[in-house]
Tab-separated table of C-alpha atoms and ligand atoms in Angstrom:
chain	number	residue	atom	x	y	z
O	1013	UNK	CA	-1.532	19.043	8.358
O	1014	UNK	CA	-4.886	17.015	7.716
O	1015	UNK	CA	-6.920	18.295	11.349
O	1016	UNK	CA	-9.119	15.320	12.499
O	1017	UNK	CA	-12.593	15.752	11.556
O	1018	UNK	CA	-15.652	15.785	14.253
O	1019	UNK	CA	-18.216	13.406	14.715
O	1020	UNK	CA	-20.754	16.537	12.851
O	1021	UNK	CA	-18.261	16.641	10.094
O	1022	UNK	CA	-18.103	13.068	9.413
O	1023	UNK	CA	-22.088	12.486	9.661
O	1024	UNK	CA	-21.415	15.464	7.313
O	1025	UNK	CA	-19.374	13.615	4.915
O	1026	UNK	CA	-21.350	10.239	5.261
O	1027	UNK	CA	-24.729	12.178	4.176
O	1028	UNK	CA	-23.862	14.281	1.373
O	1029	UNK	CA	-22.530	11.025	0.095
O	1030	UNK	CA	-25.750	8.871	0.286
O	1031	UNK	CA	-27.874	11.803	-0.809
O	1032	UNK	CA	-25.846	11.714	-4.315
O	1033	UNK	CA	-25.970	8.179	-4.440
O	1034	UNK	CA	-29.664	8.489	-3.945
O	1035	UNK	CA	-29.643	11.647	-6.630
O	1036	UNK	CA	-27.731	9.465	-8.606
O	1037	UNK	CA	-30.067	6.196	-8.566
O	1038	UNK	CA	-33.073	8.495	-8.931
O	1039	UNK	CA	-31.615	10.231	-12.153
O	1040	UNK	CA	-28.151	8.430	-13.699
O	1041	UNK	CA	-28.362	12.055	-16.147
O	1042	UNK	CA	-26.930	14.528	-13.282
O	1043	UNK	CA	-24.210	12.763	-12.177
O	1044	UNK	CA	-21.500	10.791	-14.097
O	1045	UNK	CA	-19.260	7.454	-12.769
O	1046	UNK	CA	-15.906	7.551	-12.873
O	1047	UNK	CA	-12.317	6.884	-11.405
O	1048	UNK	CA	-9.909	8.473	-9.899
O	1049	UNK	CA	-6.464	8.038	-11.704
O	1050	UNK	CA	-4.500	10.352	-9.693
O	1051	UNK	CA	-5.235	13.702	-6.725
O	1052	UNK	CA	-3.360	16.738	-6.123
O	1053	UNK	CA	-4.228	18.831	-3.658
O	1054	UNK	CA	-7.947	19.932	-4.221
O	1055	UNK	CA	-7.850	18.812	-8.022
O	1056	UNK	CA	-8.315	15.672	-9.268
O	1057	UNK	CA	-7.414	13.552	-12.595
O	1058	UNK	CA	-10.580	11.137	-13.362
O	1059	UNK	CA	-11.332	9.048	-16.326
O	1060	UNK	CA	-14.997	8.832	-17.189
O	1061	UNK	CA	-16.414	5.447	-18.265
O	1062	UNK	CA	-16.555	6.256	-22.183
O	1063	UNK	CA	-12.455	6.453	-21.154
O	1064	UNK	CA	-11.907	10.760	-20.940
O	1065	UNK	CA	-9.434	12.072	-18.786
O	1066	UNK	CA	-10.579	15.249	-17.030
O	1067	UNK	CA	-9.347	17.061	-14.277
O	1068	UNK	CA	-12.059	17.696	-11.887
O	1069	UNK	CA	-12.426	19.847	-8.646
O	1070	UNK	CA	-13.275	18.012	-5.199
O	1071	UNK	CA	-16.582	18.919	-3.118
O	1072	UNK	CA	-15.241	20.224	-0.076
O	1073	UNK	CA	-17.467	17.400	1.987
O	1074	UNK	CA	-16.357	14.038	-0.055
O	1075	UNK	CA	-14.092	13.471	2.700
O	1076	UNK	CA	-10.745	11.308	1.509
O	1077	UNK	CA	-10.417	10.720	-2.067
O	1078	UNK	CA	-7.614	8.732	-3.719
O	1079	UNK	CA	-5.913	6.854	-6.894
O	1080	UNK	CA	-8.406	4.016	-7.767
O	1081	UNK	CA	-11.639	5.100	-6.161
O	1082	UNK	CA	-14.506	5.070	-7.722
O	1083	UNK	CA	-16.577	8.162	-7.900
O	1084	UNK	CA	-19.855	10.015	-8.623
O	1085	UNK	CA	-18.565	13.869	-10.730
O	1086	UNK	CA	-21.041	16.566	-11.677
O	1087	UNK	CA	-20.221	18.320	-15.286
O	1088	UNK	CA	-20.462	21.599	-15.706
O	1089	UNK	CA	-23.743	22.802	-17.112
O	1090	UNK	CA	-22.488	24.651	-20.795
O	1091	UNK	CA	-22.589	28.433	-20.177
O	1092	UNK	CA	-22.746	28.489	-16.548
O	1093	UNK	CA	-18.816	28.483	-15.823
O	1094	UNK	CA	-17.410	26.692	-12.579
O	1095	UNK	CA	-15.493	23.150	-13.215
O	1096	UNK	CA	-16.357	19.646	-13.229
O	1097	UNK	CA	-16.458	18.328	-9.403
O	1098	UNK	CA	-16.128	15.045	-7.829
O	1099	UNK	CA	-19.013	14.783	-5.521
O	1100	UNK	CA	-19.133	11.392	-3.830
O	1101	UNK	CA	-16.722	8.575	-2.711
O	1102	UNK	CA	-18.380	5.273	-3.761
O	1103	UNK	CA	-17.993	2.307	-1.383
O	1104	UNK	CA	-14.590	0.922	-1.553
O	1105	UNK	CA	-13.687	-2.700	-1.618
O	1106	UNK	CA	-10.496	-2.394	-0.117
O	1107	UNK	CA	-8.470	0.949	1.519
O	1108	UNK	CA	-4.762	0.295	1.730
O	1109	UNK	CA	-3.764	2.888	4.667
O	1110	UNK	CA	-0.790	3.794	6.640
O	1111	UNK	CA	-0.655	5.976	9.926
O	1112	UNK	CA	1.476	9.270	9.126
O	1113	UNK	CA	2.800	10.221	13.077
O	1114	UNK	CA	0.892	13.879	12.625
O	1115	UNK	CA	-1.795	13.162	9.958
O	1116	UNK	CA	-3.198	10.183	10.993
O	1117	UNK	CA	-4.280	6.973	8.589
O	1118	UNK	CA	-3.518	7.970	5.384
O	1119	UNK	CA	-5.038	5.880	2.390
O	1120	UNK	CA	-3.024	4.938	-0.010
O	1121	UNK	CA	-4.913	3.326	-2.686
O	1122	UNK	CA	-8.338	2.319	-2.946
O	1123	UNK	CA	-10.555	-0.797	-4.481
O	1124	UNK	CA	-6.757	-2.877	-5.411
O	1125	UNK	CA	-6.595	-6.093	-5.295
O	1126	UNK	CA	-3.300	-7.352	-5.519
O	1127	UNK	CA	-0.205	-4.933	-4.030
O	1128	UNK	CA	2.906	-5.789	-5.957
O	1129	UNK	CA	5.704	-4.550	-3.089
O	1130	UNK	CA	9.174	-3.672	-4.939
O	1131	UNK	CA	12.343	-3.954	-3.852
O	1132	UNK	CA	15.690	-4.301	-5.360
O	1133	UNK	CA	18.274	-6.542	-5.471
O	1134	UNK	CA	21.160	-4.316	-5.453
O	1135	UNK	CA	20.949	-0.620	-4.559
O	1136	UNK	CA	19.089	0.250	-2.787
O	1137	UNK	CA	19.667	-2.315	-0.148
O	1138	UNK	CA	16.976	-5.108	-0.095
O	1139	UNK	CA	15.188	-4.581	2.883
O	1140	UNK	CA	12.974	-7.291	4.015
O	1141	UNK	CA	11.988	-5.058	6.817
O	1142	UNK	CA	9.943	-2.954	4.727
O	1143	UNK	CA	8.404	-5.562	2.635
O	1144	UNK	CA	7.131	-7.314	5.417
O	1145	UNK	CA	5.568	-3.925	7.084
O	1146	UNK	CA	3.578	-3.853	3.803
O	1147	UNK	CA	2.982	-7.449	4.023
O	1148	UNK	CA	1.129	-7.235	7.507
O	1149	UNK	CA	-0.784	-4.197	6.136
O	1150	UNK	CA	-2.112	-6.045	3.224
O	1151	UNK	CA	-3.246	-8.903	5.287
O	1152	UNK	CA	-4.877	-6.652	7.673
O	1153	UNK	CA	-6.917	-4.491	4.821
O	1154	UNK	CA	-7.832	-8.186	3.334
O	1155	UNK	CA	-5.727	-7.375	-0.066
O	1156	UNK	CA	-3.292	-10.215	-1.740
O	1157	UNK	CA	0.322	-8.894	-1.402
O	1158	UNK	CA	3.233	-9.818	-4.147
O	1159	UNK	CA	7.035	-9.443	-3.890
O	1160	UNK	CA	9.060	-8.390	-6.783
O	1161	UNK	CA	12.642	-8.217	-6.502
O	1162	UNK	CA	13.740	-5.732	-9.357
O	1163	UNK	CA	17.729	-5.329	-11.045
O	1164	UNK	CA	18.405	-9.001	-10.673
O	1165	UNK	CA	20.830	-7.519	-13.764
O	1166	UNK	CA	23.229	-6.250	-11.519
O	1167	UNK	CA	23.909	-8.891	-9.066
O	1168	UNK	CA	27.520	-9.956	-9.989
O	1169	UNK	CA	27.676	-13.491	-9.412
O	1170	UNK	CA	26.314	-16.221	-11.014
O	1171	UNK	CA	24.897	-18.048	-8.317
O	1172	UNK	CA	23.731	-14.465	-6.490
O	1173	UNK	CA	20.128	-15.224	-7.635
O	1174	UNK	CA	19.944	-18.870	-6.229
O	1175	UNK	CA	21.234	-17.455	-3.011
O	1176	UNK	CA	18.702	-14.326	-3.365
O	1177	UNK	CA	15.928	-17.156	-4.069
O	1178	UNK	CA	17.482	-19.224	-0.790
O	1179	UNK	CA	17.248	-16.039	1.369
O	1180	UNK	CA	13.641	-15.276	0.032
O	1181	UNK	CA	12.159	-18.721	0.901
O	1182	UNK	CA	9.887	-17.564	3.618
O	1183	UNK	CA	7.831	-15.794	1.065
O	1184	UNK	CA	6.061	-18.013	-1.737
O	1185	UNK	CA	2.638	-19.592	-2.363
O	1186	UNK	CA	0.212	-20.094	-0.714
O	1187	UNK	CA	0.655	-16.720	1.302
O	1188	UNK	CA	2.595	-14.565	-1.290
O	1189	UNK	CA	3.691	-14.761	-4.857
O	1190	UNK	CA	7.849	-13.832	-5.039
O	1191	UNK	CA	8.996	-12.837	-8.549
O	1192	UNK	CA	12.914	-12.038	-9.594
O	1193	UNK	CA	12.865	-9.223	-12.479
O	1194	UNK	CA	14.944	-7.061	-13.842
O	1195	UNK	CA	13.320	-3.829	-16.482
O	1196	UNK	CA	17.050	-3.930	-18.055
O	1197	UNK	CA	17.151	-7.426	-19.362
O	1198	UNK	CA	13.044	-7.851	-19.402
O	1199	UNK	CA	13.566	-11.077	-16.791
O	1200	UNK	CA	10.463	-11.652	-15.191
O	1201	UNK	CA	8.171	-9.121	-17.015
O	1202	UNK	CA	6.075	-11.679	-18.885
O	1203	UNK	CA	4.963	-13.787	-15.630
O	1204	UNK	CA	4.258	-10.536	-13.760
O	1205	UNK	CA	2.540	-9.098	-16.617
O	1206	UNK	CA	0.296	-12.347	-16.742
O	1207	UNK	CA	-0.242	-12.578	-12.899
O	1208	UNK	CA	-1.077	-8.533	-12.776
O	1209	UNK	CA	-3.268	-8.000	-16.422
O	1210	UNK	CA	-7.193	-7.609	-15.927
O	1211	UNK	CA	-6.578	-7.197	-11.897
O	1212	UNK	CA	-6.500	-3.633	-9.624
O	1213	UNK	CA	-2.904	-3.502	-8.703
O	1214	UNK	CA	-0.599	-1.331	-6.972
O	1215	UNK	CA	2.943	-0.833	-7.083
O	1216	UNK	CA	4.826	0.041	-3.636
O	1217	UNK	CA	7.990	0.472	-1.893
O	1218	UNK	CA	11.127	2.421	-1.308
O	1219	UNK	CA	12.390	5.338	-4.279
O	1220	UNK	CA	15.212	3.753	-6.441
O	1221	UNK	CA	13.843	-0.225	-6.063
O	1222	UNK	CA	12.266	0.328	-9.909
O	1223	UNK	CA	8.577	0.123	-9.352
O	1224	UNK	CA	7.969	3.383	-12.341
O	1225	UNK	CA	10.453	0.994	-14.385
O	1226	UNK	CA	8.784	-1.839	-13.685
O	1227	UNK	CA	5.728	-0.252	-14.632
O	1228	UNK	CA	7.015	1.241	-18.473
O	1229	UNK	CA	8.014	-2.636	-18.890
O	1230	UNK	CA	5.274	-3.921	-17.978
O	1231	UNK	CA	3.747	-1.564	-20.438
O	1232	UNK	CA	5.948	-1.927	-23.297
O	1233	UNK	CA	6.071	2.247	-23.334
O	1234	UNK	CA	7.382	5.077	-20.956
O	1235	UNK	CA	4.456	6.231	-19.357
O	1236	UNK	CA	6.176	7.201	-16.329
O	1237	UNK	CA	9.448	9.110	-15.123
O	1238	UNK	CA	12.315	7.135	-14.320
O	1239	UNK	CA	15.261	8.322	-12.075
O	1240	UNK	CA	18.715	7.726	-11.307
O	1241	UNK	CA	19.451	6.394	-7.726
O	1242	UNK	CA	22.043	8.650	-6.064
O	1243	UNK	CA	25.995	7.647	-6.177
O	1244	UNK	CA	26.674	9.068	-2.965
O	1245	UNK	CA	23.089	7.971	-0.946
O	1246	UNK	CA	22.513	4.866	-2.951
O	1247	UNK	CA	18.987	5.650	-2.239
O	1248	UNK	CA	16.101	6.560	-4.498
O	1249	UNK	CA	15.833	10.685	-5.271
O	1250	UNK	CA	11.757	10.775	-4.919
O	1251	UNK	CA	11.104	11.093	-8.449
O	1252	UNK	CA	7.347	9.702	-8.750
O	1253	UNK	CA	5.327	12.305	-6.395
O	1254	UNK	CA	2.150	11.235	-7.099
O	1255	UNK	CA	0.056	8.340	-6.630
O	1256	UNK	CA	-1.152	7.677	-10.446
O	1257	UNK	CA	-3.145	4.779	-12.361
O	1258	UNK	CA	-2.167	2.952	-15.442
O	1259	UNK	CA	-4.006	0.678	-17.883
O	1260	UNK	CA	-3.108	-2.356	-19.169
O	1261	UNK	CA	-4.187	-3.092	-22.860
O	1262	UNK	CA	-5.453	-6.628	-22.361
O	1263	UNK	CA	-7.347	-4.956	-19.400
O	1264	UNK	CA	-7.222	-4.240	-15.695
O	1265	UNK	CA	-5.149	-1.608	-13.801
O	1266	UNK	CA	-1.612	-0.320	-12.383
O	1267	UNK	CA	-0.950	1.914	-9.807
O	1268	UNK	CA	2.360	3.413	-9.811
O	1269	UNK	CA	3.304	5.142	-6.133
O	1270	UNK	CA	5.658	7.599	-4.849
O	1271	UNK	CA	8.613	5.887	-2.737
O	1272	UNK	CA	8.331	5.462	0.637
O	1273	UNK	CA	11.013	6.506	3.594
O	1274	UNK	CA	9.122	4.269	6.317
O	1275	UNK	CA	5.915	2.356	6.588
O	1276	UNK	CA	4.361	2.490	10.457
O	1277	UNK	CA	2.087	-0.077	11.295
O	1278	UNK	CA	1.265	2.012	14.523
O	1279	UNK	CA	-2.508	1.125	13.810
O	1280	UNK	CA	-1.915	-2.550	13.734
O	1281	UNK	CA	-2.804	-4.245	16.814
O	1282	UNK	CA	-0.237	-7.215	17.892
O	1283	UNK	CA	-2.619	-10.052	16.936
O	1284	UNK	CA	-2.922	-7.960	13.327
O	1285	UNK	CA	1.085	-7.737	13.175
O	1286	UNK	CA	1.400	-11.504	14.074
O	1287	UNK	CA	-1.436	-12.391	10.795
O	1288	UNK	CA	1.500	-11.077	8.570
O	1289	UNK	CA	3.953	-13.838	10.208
O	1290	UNK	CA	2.090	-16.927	8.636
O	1291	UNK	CA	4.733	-19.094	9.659
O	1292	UNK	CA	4.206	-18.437	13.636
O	1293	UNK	CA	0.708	-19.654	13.189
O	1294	UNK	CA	1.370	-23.029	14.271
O	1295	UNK	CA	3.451	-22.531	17.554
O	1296	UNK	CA	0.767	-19.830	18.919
O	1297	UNK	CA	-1.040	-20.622	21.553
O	1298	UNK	CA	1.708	-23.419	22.692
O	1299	UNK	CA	4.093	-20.764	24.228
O	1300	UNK	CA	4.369	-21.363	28.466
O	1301	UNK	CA	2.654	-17.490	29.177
O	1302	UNK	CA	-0.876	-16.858	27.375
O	1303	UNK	CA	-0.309	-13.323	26.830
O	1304	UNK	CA	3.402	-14.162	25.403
O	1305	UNK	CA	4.402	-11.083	23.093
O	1306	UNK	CA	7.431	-13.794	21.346
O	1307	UNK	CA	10.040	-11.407	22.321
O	1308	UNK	CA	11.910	-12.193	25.062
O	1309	UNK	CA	9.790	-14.429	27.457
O	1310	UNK	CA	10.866	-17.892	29.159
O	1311	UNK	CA	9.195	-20.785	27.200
O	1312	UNK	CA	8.071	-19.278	24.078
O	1313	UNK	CA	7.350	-21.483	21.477
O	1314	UNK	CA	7.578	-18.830	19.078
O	1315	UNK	CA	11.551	-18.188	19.722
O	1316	UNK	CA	12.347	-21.601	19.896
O	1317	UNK	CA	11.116	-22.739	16.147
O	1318	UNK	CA	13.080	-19.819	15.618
O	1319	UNK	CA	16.058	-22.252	17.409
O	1320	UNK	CA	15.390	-24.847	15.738
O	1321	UNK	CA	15.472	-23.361	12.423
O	1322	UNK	CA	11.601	-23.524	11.786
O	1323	UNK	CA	10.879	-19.901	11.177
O	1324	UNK	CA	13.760	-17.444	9.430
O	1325	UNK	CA	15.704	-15.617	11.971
O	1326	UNK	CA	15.213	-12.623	9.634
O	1327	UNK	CA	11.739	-13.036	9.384
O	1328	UNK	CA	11.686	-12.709	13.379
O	1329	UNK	CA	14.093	-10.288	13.703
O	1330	UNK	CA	11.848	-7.945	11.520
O	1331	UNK	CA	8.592	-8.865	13.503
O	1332	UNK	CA	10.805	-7.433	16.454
O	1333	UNK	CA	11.495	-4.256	15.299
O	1334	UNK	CA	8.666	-4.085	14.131
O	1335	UNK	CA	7.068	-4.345	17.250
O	1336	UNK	CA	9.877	-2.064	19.155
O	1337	UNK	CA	9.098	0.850	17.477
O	1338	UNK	CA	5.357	-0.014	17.495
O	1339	UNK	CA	6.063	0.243	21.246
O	1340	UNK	CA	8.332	3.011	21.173
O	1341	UNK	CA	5.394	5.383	18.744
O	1342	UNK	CA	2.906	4.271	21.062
O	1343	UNK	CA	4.831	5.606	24.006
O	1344	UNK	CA	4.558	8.777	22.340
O	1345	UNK	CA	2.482	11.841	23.039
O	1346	UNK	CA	-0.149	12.124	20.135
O	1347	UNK	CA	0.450	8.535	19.340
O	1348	UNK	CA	-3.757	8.109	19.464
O	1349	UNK	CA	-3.665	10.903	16.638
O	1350	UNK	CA	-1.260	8.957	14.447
O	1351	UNK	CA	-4.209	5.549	14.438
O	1352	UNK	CA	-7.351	7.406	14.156
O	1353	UNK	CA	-8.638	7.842	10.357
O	1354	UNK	CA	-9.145	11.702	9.838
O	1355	UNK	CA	-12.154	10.916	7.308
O	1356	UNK	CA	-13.813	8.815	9.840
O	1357	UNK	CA	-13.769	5.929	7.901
E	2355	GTP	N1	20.041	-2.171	-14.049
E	2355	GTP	C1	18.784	-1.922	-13.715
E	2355	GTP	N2	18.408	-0.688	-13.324
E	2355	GTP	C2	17.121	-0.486	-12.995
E	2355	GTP	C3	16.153	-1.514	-13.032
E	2355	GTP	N3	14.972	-1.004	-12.611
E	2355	GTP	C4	15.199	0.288	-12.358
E	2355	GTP	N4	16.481	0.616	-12.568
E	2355	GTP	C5	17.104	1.931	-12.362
E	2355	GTP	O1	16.882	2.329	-11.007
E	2355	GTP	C6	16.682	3.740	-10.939
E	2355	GTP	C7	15.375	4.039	-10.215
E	2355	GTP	O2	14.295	3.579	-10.997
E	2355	GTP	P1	12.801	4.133	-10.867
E	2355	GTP	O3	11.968	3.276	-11.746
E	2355	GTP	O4	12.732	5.603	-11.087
E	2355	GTP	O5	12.510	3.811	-9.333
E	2355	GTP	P2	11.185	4.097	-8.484
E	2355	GTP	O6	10.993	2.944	-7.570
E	2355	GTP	O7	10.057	4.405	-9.403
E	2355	GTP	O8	11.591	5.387	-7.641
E	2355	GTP	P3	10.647	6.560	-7.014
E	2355	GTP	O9	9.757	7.059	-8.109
E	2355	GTP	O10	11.630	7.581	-6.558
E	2355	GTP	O11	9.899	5.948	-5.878
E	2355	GTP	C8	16.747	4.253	-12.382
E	2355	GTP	O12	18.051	4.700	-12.652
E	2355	GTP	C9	16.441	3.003	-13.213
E	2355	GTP	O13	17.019	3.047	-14.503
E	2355	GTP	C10	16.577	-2.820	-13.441
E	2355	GTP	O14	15.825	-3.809	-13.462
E	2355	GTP	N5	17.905	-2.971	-13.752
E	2356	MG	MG1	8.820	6.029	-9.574
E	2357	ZN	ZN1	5.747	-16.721	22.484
């Protein structure tokens, strides 16, 4: 379990960083640039900029380090033993981060710019729940969020994807690009490929949906694992563990991410939550009590555009459970551990 750092630990962190930036500035022939393409435990994969994978160790003080940050590593000097270390975090320009119940925020992925959320048509069972957890959290770290809705090969009817499509509506341009794709038949991979090349992307979302899939298309080769969902579960088996980054030829990167069981938005305040719910932007501030939460109170304006068919009753029955079991965490003994960042950051 990650412990939660003190204040002396994270001046700690924030110091030894600067001081190899400044080391770094003053002479670029001690330390070397690079990014991280994937961490495991206290090792990390990083690709220099002449394009070298190594596998480096991490300074104990560089605080959190993940996929897609961009780093300062030390070589080892020839003859004197020890390993190649990652020794600073550079600033990021976005953190994607989700609050783990005993760990606290954990980042996901760093410096992305577009998250590509994946879910699946068929099995396992679309969930717009999840997608728009990840939807809120995008628009709270400031990072453009897709939707890709993967196996569109195995719906059975004809007319399932213009009904998938009808469902879907709520998400689209201008607050989210929705594609329909399917790895089997190759639907869909050229437009994603062109909306995703020479950009920092990720790929999230439950095991099973197809994101490693996705990915190999995308790629035109099998980079990464692939595995079956379970007959008896229907759900994804876990088979991607680690966080990892891909390139794409014509330039730009992937980031292909373990599965998820649940997303918490614990650290999401209700004003946050609500920025993910485009659609209830125009009713706010109309509803009869100032403070009006849109769940259940007389003379919200909210509830009835839901009424009247203005906003997707789906769409508002995920913003309320949503907002249940942010209620229900916060309730919680050791809830404040669960939104504080251990790194400090
Ligand atoms: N028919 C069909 N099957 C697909 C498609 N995409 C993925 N699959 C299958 O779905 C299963 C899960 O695919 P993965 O790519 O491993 O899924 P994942 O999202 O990476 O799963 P985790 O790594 O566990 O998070 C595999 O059996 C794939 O062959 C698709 O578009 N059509
Ligand atoms: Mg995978
Ligand atoms: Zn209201």
């Amino acid at each position: 379990m990650a412990r939660k750092l003190s204040r002396k630990q994270e001046n700690r962190i924030r110091e030894g960083r600067q001081r190899r930036i400044d080391e770094f500035t003053a002479d670029p022939s001690t330390l070397r640039e690079g990014v991280v393409i994937s961490r495991y435990g206290s090792q990390a994969d990083i690709e220099d900029r002449e394009g070298t994978l190594l596998r480096c160790g991490i300074r104990r003080t560089v605080g959190t380090l993940v996929s897609g940050d961009e780093i300062l590593w030390r070589p080892v000097v020839p003859g004197e033993g020890g390993t190649d270390t990652v020794e600073a975090v550079l600033p990021r320009k976005s953190l994607l981060q989700r609050p783990d119940f005993y760990d606290g925020l954990k980042p996901v992925a760093a410096n992305i710019e577009v998250a590509v959320v994946v879910a699946s048509a068929v099995q396992p069972e679309l969930s717009t729940n999840i997608i728009d957890r990840y939807l809120a959290a995008c628009v709270h770290a400031g990072i453009e969020a897709a939707v890709i809705i993967t196996k569109t090969d195995l719906l059975p009817d004809p007319g399932d994807e213009d009904r998938l499509r009808e469902r879907l509506s709520f998400y689209g341009e201008p607050h989210v690009r929705l594609f329909l794709a399917s790895s089997a038949t190759g639907q869909g991979i050229s437009a994603i490929r062109d909306f995703l090349s020479g950009r920092r992307s990720l790929l999230a979302g439950q095991s099973g949906v197809g994101k490693s899939s996705l990915l190999n298309a995308l790629l035109g080769s099998a980079a990464a694992e692939v595995g079956a969902v379970s007959d008896v579960s229907g759900l994804g088996q876990h088979t991607t563990t680690c966080t990892r980054m891909y390139r794409f030829p014509e330039g730009g990167t992937i980031l292909d991410s373990p599965g998820v069981r649940e997303f918490g938005l614990w650290h999401l305040s209700r004003e946050d939550l609500i920025r993910g719910y485009w659609e209830f932007a125009p009713y706010l501030g109309t509803c009869r009590f100032k403070d009006c939460r849109h769940q259940n109170e007389k003379g919200c304006a909210v509830r009835q555009a839901v009424a009247e068919g203005q906003i997707s009753p789906e769409r508002y029955d995920n913003y309320l459970r949503i907002l249940e079991d942010q209620e229900q965490v916060r309730s919680r003994a050791g809830f404040r551990r669960a939104c504080t960042d251990p790194a400090g950051r």
